[in-house]
Backbone as JSON, one array per atom type, in Angstrom:
{
  "sequence": "XXXXXXXXXXXXXXXXXXXXXXXXXXXXXXXXXXXXXXXXXXXXXXXXXXXXXXXXXXXX",
  "N": [[-5.39, 5.21, -2.51], [-7.85, 4.23, -0.47], [-10.33, 1.71, -0.84], [-13.61, 1.4, -1.49], [-15.33, -0.17, 0.35], [-13.09, -0.46, 2.36], [-12.79, 1.88, 3.53], [-15.51, 2.54, 4.16], [-17.56, 3.68, 6.75], [-18.96, 2.64, 10.22], [-21.79, 2.49, 12.29], [-22.56, 2.25, 15.16], [-25.65, 0.76, 16.69], [-26.66, 1.09, 18.94], [-25.57, 3.37, 20.66], [-24.59, 4.91, 18.67], [-22.03, 5.43, 18.26], [-19.38, 5.87, 16.05], [-17.54, 3.71, 13.91], [-14.64, 4.38, 12.6], [-12.71, 3.2, 9.86], [-10.27, 4.7, 9.17], [-9.23, 5.59, 11.75], [-9.56, 3.63, 13.31], [-9.64, 1.56, 16.59], [-7.45, 1.53, 18.57], [-7.42, 1.34, 21.49], [-8.89, -0.63, 21.83], [-7.34, -2.71, 20.46], [-7.45, -2.73, 17.7], [-5.71, -1.74, 15.05], [-5.37, 1.39, 13.36], [-6.78, 1.73, 9.97], [-8.03, -0.52, 9.73], [-10.46, -2.55, 8.31], [-13.77, -2.82, 8.68], [-14.86, -5.18, 8.28], [-12.29, -7.14, 8.78], [-12.43, -6.79, 11.59], [-12.07, -8.77, 14.56], [-14.24, -11.05, 15.69], [-15.31, -10.91, 18.24], [-14.73, -8.48, 19.38], [-15.97, -5.17, 20.64], [-17.9, -2.39, 21.01], [-16.36, 0.37, 21.98], [-17.49, 2.43, 23.38], [-20.02, 1.64, 24.36], [-20.17, -1.09, 24.86], [-21.54, -2.49, 22.93], [-22.1, -5.34, 20.9], [-20.26, -6.47, 17.59], [-21.98, -7.2, 16.12], [-24.03, -5.41, 16.2], [-23.61, -3.31, 14.91], [-23.91, -1.06, 11.97], [-23.67, -0.3, 8.34], [-22.59, 3.0, 8.28], [-24.36, 5.71, 6.87], [-23.31, 8.51, 5.4]],
  "CA": [[-6.58, 5.57, -2.06], [-8.77, 2.98, 0.06], [-11.68, 1.29, -1.71], [-15.29, 1.96, -0.68], [-15.33, -1.21, 1.79], [-12.25, -0.33, 3.49], [-13.04, 3.19, 4.01], [-16.66, 2.91, 4.91], [-17.78, 3.6, 8.18], [-19.92, 1.66, 10.79], [-22.36, 2.89, 13.69], [-23.3, 1.54, 16.88], [-27.09, 1.01, 16.6], [-26.96, 1.25, 20.17], [-25.06, 4.29, 21.31], [-24.49, 6.22, 17.69], [-20.4, 5.42, 18.1], [-18.92, 5.54, 14.84], [-16.32, 3.46, 13.69], [-13.89, 4.98, 11.35], [-11.27, 2.19, 9.68], [-8.74, 5.35, 9.32], [-8.88, 5.66, 13.01], [-9.43, 2.14, 13.79], [-9.77, 1.36, 17.72], [-6.18, 1.43, 19.06], [-7.33, 0.87, 22.73], [-9.46, -1.94, 21.45], [-6.47, -3.73, 19.87], [-7.72, -2.61, 16.24], [-4.89, -0.68, 14.58], [-5.58, 2.21, 12.23], [-6.45, 1.27, 8.83], [-8.41, -1.91, 9.77], [-11.73, -2.47, 7.75], [-14.67, -3.45, 9.86], [-15.06, -6.53, 8.14], [-11.33, -7.42, 9.58], [-11.96, -6.71, 13.29], [-12.17, -9.89, 15.36], [-15.84, -11.34, 15.87], [-15.43, -10.61, 19.76], [-14.53, -6.79, 19.49], [-16.87, -4.83, 21.11], [-18.19, -0.95, 21.1], [-15.51, 1.04, 22.73], [-18.48, 3.55, 24.29], [-21.31, 1.0, 25.07], [-19.96, -2.38, 25.05], [-22.4, -3.53, 22.23], [-21.3, -6.34, 19.86], [-19.84, -6.32, 16.53], [-23.27, -7.52, 15.19], [-25.01, -4.35, 16.55], [-23.38, -2.28, 13.98], [-24.37, -1.13, 10.76], [-22.88, 0.65, 7.95], [-23.16, 4.41, 8.01], [-24.52, 6.53, 5.48], [-23.43, 10.12, 5.62]],
  "C": [[-7.12, 4.38, -1.53], [-10.09, 3.09, -0.79], [-12.8, 1.41, -0.52], [-15.3, 0.89, 0.57], [-14.32, -1.0, 2.66], [-12.59, 1.1, 4.16], [-14.38, 3.6, 4.61], [-16.88, 2.64, 6.56], [-19.04, 3.04, 8.62], [-20.47, 2.22, 11.87], [-22.91, 2.1, 14.56], [-24.87, 1.72, 16.83], [-27.41, 1.44, 18.1], [-26.62, 2.58, 20.74], [-24.9, 5.49, 20.05], [-22.58, 6.07, 17.66], [-20.4, 5.0, 16.77], [-17.76, 4.91, 14.56], [-15.75, 3.79, 12.48], [-12.35, 3.86, 10.96], [-9.85, 3.0, 9.67], [-8.28, 5.53, 10.5], [-8.61, 4.41, 13.73], [-10.03, 2.23, 15.38], [-8.45, 1.14, 18.56], [-6.39, 0.58, 20.69], [-8.34, -0.48, 22.82], [-8.68, -2.92, 20.87], [-6.64, -3.47, 18.17], [-7.09, -1.61, 15.62], [-5.74, 0.29, 13.22], [-5.76, 1.38, 10.6], [-7.14, -0.18, 8.48], [-9.65, -1.72, 9.46], [-12.36, -2.77, 8.71], [-14.66, -4.55, 9.82], [-13.73, -7.61, 8.75], [-11.2, -7.32, 10.91], [-12.43, -8.1, 13.51], [-13.88, -9.68, 15.65], [-16.21, -10.67, 17.52], [-15.15, -9.27, 20.12], [-15.89, -6.33, 19.82], [-16.81, -2.92, 21.14], [-17.54, -0.63, 22.01], [-16.34, 2.06, 23.87], [-19.49, 2.82, 25.12], [-21.4, -0.3, 25.28], [-20.79, -3.32, 24.07], [-21.47, -4.53, 21.55], [-21.13, -5.76, 18.63], [-21.18, -6.22, 15.73], [-24.23, -6.25, 15.21], [-24.42, -3.16, 15.87], [-23.7, -2.52, 12.7], [-23.87, -0.07, 9.95], [-23.65, 2.22, 7.92], [-23.04, 5.25, 7.1], [-24.34, 8.27, 5.99], [-24.23, 10.8, 4.81]]
}
């Protein structure tokens, strides 16, 4: 079972896209199972193009 840090989802503050580590962002080069902290710094939101720094932890 994934730990809380790996399983935590992140939300784009610009458009509301939710990054789910279980799904990753295959189209953006991020394989499923990738923790948000392990995503390259130059990754961007696949919906609106916001930077990684524009995401914050998503509280369900």
